[in-house]
Structures are given as C-alpha cells and as structure tokens.
mmCIF file of C-alpha atoms in Angstrom:
data_model
loop_
_atom_site.group_PDB
_atom_site.id
_atom_site.type_symbol
_atom_site.label_atom_id
_atom_site.label_comp_id
_atom_site.label_asym_id
_atom_site.label_seq_id
_atom_site.Cartn_x
_atom_site.Cartn_y
_atom_site.Cartn_z
ATOM 1 C CA UNK A 151 -4.073 -20.015 -8.689
ATOM 2 C CA UNK A 152 -5.911 -16.858 -7.736
ATOM 3 C CA UNK A 153 -4.050 -16.502 -4.472
ATOM 4 C CA UNK A 154 -0.600 -16.649 -6.064
ATOM 5 C CA UNK A 155 -1.604 -14.100 -8.743
ATOM 6 C CA UNK A 156 -3.128 -11.750 -6.257
ATOM 7 C CA UNK A 157 -0.052 -11.926 -4.056
ATOM 8 C CA UNK A 158 2.262 -11.119 -6.907
ATOM 9 C CA UNK A 159 0.145 -8.251 -8.052
ATOM 10 C CA UNK A 160 -0.033 -6.874 -4.495
ATOM 11 C CA UNK A 161 3.710 -7.219 -4.044
ATOM 12 C CA UNK A 162 4.353 -5.479 -7.281
ATOM 13 C CA UNK A 163 2.069 -2.598 -6.242
ATOM 14 C CA UNK A 164 3.747 -2.221 -2.870
ATOM 15 C CA UNK A 165 7.269 -2.424 -4.277
ATOM 16 C CA UNK A 166 6.344 0.186 -6.908
ATOM 17 C CA UNK A 167 5.139 2.543 -4.187
ATOM 18 C CA UNK A 168 8.163 1.989 -2.001
ATOM 19 C CA UNK A 169 10.496 2.586 -4.947
ATOM 20 C CA UNK A 170 8.824 5.973 -5.410
ATOM 21 C CA UNK A 171 9.516 6.834 -1.770
ATOM 22 C CA UNK A 172 13.247 6.217 -2.257
ATOM 23 C CA UNK A 173 13.346 9.155 -4.746
ATOM 24 C CA UNK A 174 13.589 11.480 -1.768
ATOM 25 C CA UNK A 175 16.567 9.729 -0.173
ATOM 26 C CA UNK A 176 19.216 10.830 -2.664
ATOM 27 C CA UNK A 177 22.032 8.400 -2.779
ATOM 28 C CA UNK A 178 19.878 5.565 -1.463
ATOM 29 C CA UNK A 179 17.900 5.699 -4.681
ATOM 30 C CA UNK A 180 19.750 2.600 -5.786
ATOM 31 C CA UNK A 181 17.531 0.652 -3.306
ATOM 32 C CA UNK A 182 14.512 2.099 -5.116
ATOM 33 C CA UNK A 183 16.016 0.867 -8.369
ATOM 34 C CA UNK A 184 16.389 -2.658 -7.058
ATOM 35 C CA UNK A 185 12.845 -2.630 -5.534
ATOM 36 C CA UNK A 186 11.377 -1.310 -8.803
ATOM 37 C CA UNK A 187 13.043 -4.052 -10.845
ATOM 38 C CA UNK A 188 11.655 -6.723 -8.523
ATOM 39 C CA UNK A 189 8.237 -5.085 -8.636
ATOM 40 C CA UNK A 190 8.369 -4.931 -12.393
ATOM 41 C CA UNK A 191 9.190 -8.630 -12.679
ATOM 42 C CA UNK A 192 6.409 -9.615 -10.273
ATOM 43 C CA UNK A 193 3.920 -7.327 -12.033
ATOM 44 C CA UNK A 194 4.731 -8.806 -15.414
ATOM 45 C CA UNK A 195 4.366 -12.339 -14.026
ATOM 46 C CA UNK A 196 0.959 -11.428 -12.527
ATOM 47 C CA UNK A 197 -0.115 -9.855 -15.809
ATOM 48 C CA UNK A 198 0.722 -13.013 -17.704
ATOM 49 C CA UNK A 199 -1.407 -15.103 -15.273
ATOM 50 C CA UNK A 200 -4.349 -12.685 -15.435
ATOM 51 C CA UNK A 201 -4.263 -9.996 -18.176
ATOM 52 C CA UNK A 202 -7.292 -8.161 -16.688
ATOM 53 C CA UNK A 203 -5.772 -7.660 -13.194
ATOM 54 C CA UNK A 204 -5.772 -3.894 -12.561
ATOM 55 C CA UNK A 205 -3.638 -4.271 -9.462
ATOM 56 C CA UNK A 206 -0.859 -5.923 -11.543
ATOM 57 C CA UNK A 207 -1.177 -3.155 -14.170
ATOM 58 C CA UNK A 208 -0.821 -0.480 -11.475
ATOM 59 C CA UNK A 209 2.186 -2.296 -10.010
ATOM 60 C CA UNK A 210 3.910 -2.392 -13.400
ATOM 61 C CA UNK A 211 3.284 1.261 -14.078
ATOM 62 C CA UNK A 212 4.425 2.373 -10.655
ATOM 63 C CA UNK A 213 7.499 0.186 -10.930
ATOM 64 C CA UNK A 214 8.412 1.684 -14.294
ATOM 65 C CA UNK A 215 7.925 5.251 -13.033
ATOM 66 C CA UNK A 216 9.837 4.441 -9.811
ATOM 67 C CA UNK A 217 12.665 2.862 -11.816
ATOM 68 C CA UNK A 218 12.999 5.861 -14.113
ATOM 69 C CA UNK A 219 12.824 8.479 -11.352
ATOM 70 C CA UNK A 220 15.173 6.637 -8.990
ATOM 71 C CA UNK A 221 17.708 6.312 -11.793
ATOM 72 C CA UNK A 222 17.509 10.027 -12.537
ATOM 73 C CA UNK A 223 17.796 10.823 -8.850
ATOM 74 C CA UNK A 224 20.740 8.490 -8.396
ATOM 75 C CA UNK A 225 22.616 10.001 -11.407
ATOM 76 C CA UNK A 226 21.815 13.553 -10.352
ATOM 77 C CA UNK A 227 23.094 12.994 -6.772
ATOM 78 C CA UNK A 228 26.390 11.562 -7.930
ATOM 79 C CA UNK A 229 26.756 14.403 -10.488
ATOM 80 C CA UNK A 230 26.300 16.889 -7.606
ATOM 81 C CA UNK A 231 28.747 15.031 -5.459
ATOM 82 C CA UNK A 232 31.288 15.010 -8.335
ATOM 83 C CA UNK A 233 30.739 18.744 -8.893
ATOM 84 C CA UNK A 234 31.384 19.606 -5.216
ATOM 85 C CA UNK A 235 34.405 17.342 -5.086
ATOM 86 C CA UNK A 236 35.926 19.121 -8.080
ATOM 87 C CA UNK A 237 35.387 22.489 -6.449
ATOM 88 C CA UNK A 238 37.238 21.577 -3.252
#
C-alpha cells in the first residue's frame, strides 16, 4: 500500500511542477491545465490514503497553483491574439 501511495504523491508533485513550466509557453498552457488536473486528482487520492503525506500535500498545492496560472495565461494569450486580430 505504501508503494502505490508514494507513487501517486510523487506523480502529483511532478505533474504540478511541469504544469508550472507550461505557464511560459503561452498558447500551450492548455497542456499545463490538463497536467494540473491530473496531478490534482492523483494528489487528492494520495492524501486520502495517507493524510500526513507531505509530498501529496505539495503536489496538490502545486497543481492548484499551476491550474490557476495556466488558465490565466491561456485566457490572456487568446485575449492578445483577439486584440491583434481586430487591429489588422
């Protein structure tokens, strides 16, 4: 049981970090959104199995932050694209 929980917590942490990296790729931030959602689900599952797992807690927090920032980046990029398209 410990191996499965530790794997989910580690995967959640890694996916949260990768989702934060996608903030800098503009229109590819939708990939960060997808990865953050998967990381959030895995982190919550790991937290249910072991509530004291700090790696799972960090994965959940990073996934939430990555999800929010990627969503803002994605919307801002398409707002800029729409603005430049209306000027042309």
